[in-house]
Tab-separated table of C-alpha atoms in Angstrom:
chain	number	residue	atom	x	y	z
A	1	MET	CA	21.147	-27.659	1.645
A	2	THR	CA	21.711	-25.424	-1.362
A	3	ASN	CA	19.224	-23.969	-3.817
A	4	LYS	CA	19.813	-25.369	-7.263
A	5	LYS	CA	19.503	-22.793	-10.027
A	6	ILE	CA	17.786	-23.935	-13.210
A	7	LYS	CA	18.425	-22.285	-16.566
A	8	ILE	CA	15.183	-21.803	-18.499
A	9	PRO	CA	15.634	-21.520	-22.299
A	10	LEU	CA	13.734	-18.612	-23.831
A	11	SER	CA	13.160	-17.933	-27.514
A	12	GLY	CA	11.262	-15.159	-29.231
A	13	PHE	CA	11.730	-11.887	-31.018
A	14	SER	CA	12.176	-8.150	-30.593
A	15	ASN	CA	10.952	-5.379	-32.877
A	16	ASP	CA	10.631	-1.606	-32.489
A	17	CYS	CA	8.393	-1.851	-29.423
A	18	ASP	CA	7.701	-5.444	-28.498
A	19	MET	CA	9.971	-7.949	-26.874
A	20	LYS	CA	8.334	-11.367	-26.490
A	21	LEU	CA	10.041	-14.441	-25.075
A	22	TYR	CA	8.666	-17.976	-24.814
A	23	ASN	CA	9.557	-21.223	-23.073
A	24	TYR	CA	8.479	-24.578	-24.520
A	25	GLY	CA	9.724	-26.860	-21.774
A	26	LYS	CA	11.455	-30.066	-22.873
A	27	HIS	CA	10.326	-29.461	-26.478
A	28	ASN	CA	11.929	-26.025	-26.666
A	29	ALA	CA	14.636	-26.763	-29.248
A	30	ALA	CA	12.351	-28.688	-31.623
A	31	THR	CA	9.540	-26.141	-31.404
A	32	VAL	CA	11.802	-23.160	-32.028
A	33	LYS	CA	13.405	-24.907	-35.016
A	34	ASN	CA	9.965	-25.532	-36.475
A	35	ILE	CA	9.017	-21.875	-36.079
A	36	LYS	CA	12.262	-20.688	-37.646
A	37	ASP	CA	11.700	-22.955	-40.646
A	38	LYS	CA	8.321	-21.321	-41.267
A	39	GLU	CA	8.917	-17.727	-40.224
A	40	THR	CA	8.783	-14.633	-42.391
A	41	SER	CA	8.887	-10.988	-41.380
A	42	THR	CA	5.074	-10.850	-41.409
A	43	THR	CA	4.311	-14.196	-39.735
A	44	LEU	CA	6.906	-14.253	-36.943
A	45	ASP	CA	4.643	-12.744	-34.292
A	46	SER	CA	1.680	-15.029	-35.032
A	47	LEU	CA	3.848	-18.164	-35.192
A	48	PHE	CA	5.133	-17.577	-31.668
A	49	GLU	CA	1.809	-16.367	-30.253
A	50	ASN	CA	-0.109	-19.347	-31.651
A	51	SER	CA	2.484	-21.922	-30.611
A	52	SER	CA	2.104	-24.303	-27.661
A	53	TYR	CA	4.301	-22.401	-25.211
A	54	LYS	CA	4.556	-23.175	-21.512
A	55	GLU	CA	5.492	-19.663	-20.434
A	56	ALA	CA	5.549	-16.237	-22.085
A	57	LEU	CA	7.179	-12.936	-21.096
A	58	ARG	CA	6.029	-9.807	-22.915
A	59	PHE	CA	7.344	-6.243	-22.749
A	60	ASP	CA	6.272	-3.077	-24.561
A	61	ARG	CA	9.370	-0.896	-24.729
A	62	CYS	CA	7.634	2.041	-26.401
A	63	ARG	CA	5.672	2.849	-23.240
A	64	TYR	CA	8.987	4.008	-21.722
A	65	ASP	CA	10.330	5.990	-24.663
A	66	ASN	CA	9.671	9.408	-23.157
A	67	SER	CA	11.081	8.607	-19.735
A	68	LYS	CA	14.366	7.275	-18.461
A	69	THR	CA	13.734	4.204	-16.373
A	70	THR	CA	15.613	1.820	-14.141
A	71	HIS	CA	13.088	-1.020	-14.328
A	72	TRP	CA	10.758	-2.486	-16.932
A	73	ILE	CA	7.216	-3.699	-16.373
A	74	GLY	CA	5.820	-6.503	-18.501
A	75	SER	CA	3.564	-9.520	-18.203
A	76	PHE	CA	4.272	-13.152	-17.368
A	77	GLN	CA	1.946	-15.896	-18.571
A	78	MET	CA	1.904	-19.556	-17.556
A	79	GLY	CA	-0.999	-21.408	-19.111
A	80	ILE	CA	-4.077	-19.233	-18.582
A	81	LYS	CA	-2.596	-17.473	-15.562
A	82	LYS	CA	-1.094	-14.011	-16.035
A	83	ALA	CA	0.811	-11.711	-13.704
A	84	PRO	CA	2.893	-8.519	-13.963
A	85	ILE	CA	6.657	-8.950	-14.063
A	86	GLN	CA	9.410	-6.428	-13.391
A	87	LEU	CA	12.996	-6.481	-14.650
A	88	ASN	CA	15.361	-4.436	-12.504
A	89	THR	CA	17.532	-3.066	-15.303
A	90	ASP	CA	17.831	0.130	-17.314
A	91	ASN	CA	18.198	-1.674	-20.636
A	92	ILE	CA	16.383	-4.675	-22.105
A	93	SER	CA	17.729	-4.334	-25.636
A	94	VAL	CA	18.594	-7.647	-27.264
A	95	GLY	CA	21.731	-6.139	-28.751
A	96	ARG	CA	22.762	-4.263	-25.648
A	97	GLU	CA	24.913	-1.185	-26.115
A	98	PHE	CA	27.537	0.362	-23.879
A	99	GLU	CA	29.428	3.640	-23.818
A	100	TYR	CA	32.475	2.989	-21.687
A	101	PHE	CA	34.630	5.841	-20.442
A	102	LYS	CA	37.934	5.350	-18.671
A	103	LEU	CA	38.518	7.726	-15.766
A	104	PRO	CA	41.969	9.145	-14.921
A	105	ASN	CA	42.349	6.636	-12.073
A	106	GLY	CA	41.837	3.709	-14.457
A	107	LYS	CA	38.274	2.957	-13.392
A	108	THR	CA	35.763	2.422	-16.216
A	109	ILE	CA	32.148	3.602	-16.143
A	110	ASP	CA	29.283	2.992	-18.556
A	111	LEU	CA	27.799	6.326	-19.604
A	112	LEU	CA	24.578	4.652	-20.756
A	113	LYS	CA	24.101	3.481	-17.179
A	114	ALA	CA	24.973	6.886	-15.750
A	115	PHE	CA	22.536	8.558	-18.184
A	116	PRO	CA	19.926	5.873	-19.026
A	117	GLY	CA	17.945	5.935	-22.226
A	118	TYR	CA	19.966	8.114	-24.577
A	119	GLY	CA	23.604	7.883	-25.572
A	120	GLY	CA	25.779	9.799	-28.009
A	121	ASN	CA	28.230	11.069	-25.377
A	122	SER	CA	31.579	12.631	-26.298
A	123	PHE	CA	34.285	13.675	-23.849
A	124	VAL	CA	34.828	17.430	-23.441
A	125	SER	CA	36.962	18.050	-20.348
A	126	VAL	CA	37.993	16.856	-16.887
A	127	HIS	CA	38.997	18.785	-13.765
A	128	GLN	CA	40.411	17.550	-10.465
A	129	ASP	CA	40.933	19.365	-7.180
A	130	ALA	CA	41.270	18.365	-3.547
A	131	ASN	CA	37.540	18.095	-2.847
A	132	GLU	CA	35.864	17.187	-6.106
A	133	LYS	CA	36.441	15.836	-9.599
A	134	ARG	CA	34.282	16.701	-12.600
A	135	VAL	CA	33.959	15.329	-16.127
A	136	VAL	CA	31.985	17.098	-18.868
A	137	PHE	CA	30.558	15.428	-21.962
A	138	SER	CA	28.655	16.742	-24.938
A	139	PHE	CA	25.899	14.562	-26.348
A	140	GLU	CA	23.799	14.260	-29.475
A	141	SER	CA	21.134	11.595	-29.675
A	142	ILE	CA	17.841	10.560	-31.199
A	143	SER	CA	14.843	12.314	-29.655
A	144	ASN	CA	12.547	9.321	-29.311
A	145	HIS	CA	13.295	5.612	-29.720
A	146	ASN	CA	9.712	5.140	-30.888
A	147	ALA	CA	9.895	6.112	-34.571
A	148	CYS	CA	6.113	6.493	-34.700
A	149	GLY	CA	5.942	8.741	-31.647
A	150	ARG	CA	6.552	12.433	-31.126
A	151	CYS	CA	9.912	13.513	-32.607
A	152	GLY	CA	10.541	9.905	-33.673
A	153	ALA	CA	12.280	11.001	-36.866
A	154	SER	CA	14.396	13.649	-35.169
A	155	GLU	CA	18.066	13.611	-34.181
A	156	GLY	CA	17.430	16.769	-32.236
A	157	GLU	CA	18.497	16.100	-28.632
A	158	LYS	CA	21.777	17.924	-28.078
A	159	GLY	CA	23.541	19.378	-25.089
A	160	TYR	CA	26.015	18.699	-22.303
A	161	ARG	CA	26.284	16.370	-19.327
A	162	ILE	CA	28.426	16.567	-16.235
A	163	ILE	CA	29.340	13.982	-13.616
A	164	TYR	CA	30.582	15.015	-10.161
A	165	PHE	CA	32.901	12.582	-8.368
A	166	ASP	CA	34.341	12.458	-4.868
A	167	LYS	CA	38.090	12.184	-4.281
A	168	ASN	CA	37.927	8.403	-4.876
A	169	TRP	CA	36.101	8.756	-8.196
A	170	ASN	CA	32.748	7.607	-6.882
A	171	ILE	CA	29.805	9.365	-8.531
A	172	LYS	CA	28.227	12.003	-6.253
A	173	ASN	CA	25.887	13.741	-8.656
A	174	LYS	CA	25.283	14.405	-12.325
A	175	GLY	CA	23.445	16.846	-14.540
A	176	GLU	CA	22.124	17.262	-18.063
A	177	PHE	CA	21.702	20.549	-19.951
A	178	LEU	CA	19.997	20.911	-23.335
A	179	THR	CA	21.033	23.220	-26.141
A	180	GLU	CA	18.631	21.779	-28.735
A	181	SER	CA	15.648	19.516	-28.273
A	182	CYS	CA	12.715	18.437	-30.397
A	183	MET	CA	11.010	17.080	-27.276
A	184	GLU	CA	11.356	20.410	-25.417
A	185	ASP	CA	10.832	22.680	-28.476
A	186	LEU	CA	14.350	24.137	-28.345
A	187	TYR	CA	15.234	25.003	-31.936
A	188	ASN	CA	16.858	28.419	-32.207
A	189	THR	CA	19.886	28.172	-29.931
A	190	THR	CA	22.862	30.330	-30.883
A	191	ILE	CA	26.489	30.504	-29.735
A	192	ILE	CA	27.181	33.991	-28.414
A	193	LYS	CA	30.742	33.437	-27.196
A	194	LYS	CA	33.351	30.833	-28.026
A	195	THR	CA	36.990	30.500	-27.034
A	196	LYS	CA	39.324	27.556	-26.614
A	197	ALA	CA	38.325	27.212	-22.951
A	198	LEU	CA	34.714	28.390	-22.966
A	199	VAL	CA	31.523	28.334	-25.027
A	200	LYS	CA	28.305	30.211	-24.177
A	201	TYR	CA	24.886	29.500	-25.688
A	202	ALA	CA	21.683	31.505	-25.803
A	203	VAL	CA	19.051	28.764	-25.659
A	204	LYS	CA	15.767	29.721	-27.348
A	205	ASP	CA	12.461	28.060	-28.141
A	206	TYR	CA	10.831	27.744	-31.564
A	207	ASN	CA	9.490	31.313	-31.262
A	208	GLU	CA	13.061	32.535	-30.607
A	209	LYS	CA	12.174	33.411	-27.024
A	210	LEU	CA	15.289	33.357	-24.846
A	211	LEU	CA	14.927	30.694	-22.139
A	212	TYR	CA	18.387	30.670	-20.566
A	213	TYR	CA	22.098	31.046	-21.116
A	214	LEU	CA	24.299	27.981	-20.904
A	215	THR	CA	28.031	28.361	-20.291
A	216	ILE	CA	30.476	25.485	-20.657
A	217	ASP	CA	33.743	26.281	-18.865
A	218	LYS	CA	36.041	23.624	-20.314
A	219	GLY	CA	39.064	24.770	-18.347
A	220	ASN	CA	37.372	24.073	-15.002
A	221	SER	CA	34.795	21.522	-16.198
A	222	ILE	CA	31.879	23.600	-14.974
A	223	ILE	CA	28.437	23.999	-16.583
A	224	THR	CA	26.409	27.069	-15.590
A	225	GLN	CA	22.799	27.773	-16.538
A	226	THR	CA	21.560	31.344	-15.986
A	227	LYS	CA	18.596	33.463	-17.012
């Protein structure tokens, strides 16, 4: 005996924070068409919420904007019954994005999965030796996906990321190092040394207090943070 899988059609909408999906049973296609014929940018939410849906799934993505997550908590409603629901994924965007990077051995990894939440990665350098392989990326991304939240209008998250691989190009560890950040109040960073193979930053806060030095050794693909 085998378990038969049933596809359940879901229709709804996604805006800056909310993602709401509805199932109308055997009347799904006709109901959704009726809503689409009536919808405007201001009535879309109420048309779905006030419709005769069988099931509803609701997620508030803004509650996760300041943390990188690997699962999403929402609510599931069937009739008058409600229960929490969890999606085991790091991304529930309708228009899902990827940042693929091809490793020297031909394997491809998604950098948005390796570093969930914020993209903007650019390749800097790669180093291979007998025991370990390392790849360094720079990144520049939006500070907060919630435009109405703290730093929501800022493009101020900048820095470097490194991934450590074993000899078979399996990820062992990874790290992230900030040079500028609206979220962490890092505004006055300066470059104190720069060559073709190396760049060194003095990372400071908004009061120009020195927090740490950050050295990017491109030749060996090493990132060092020191006081």
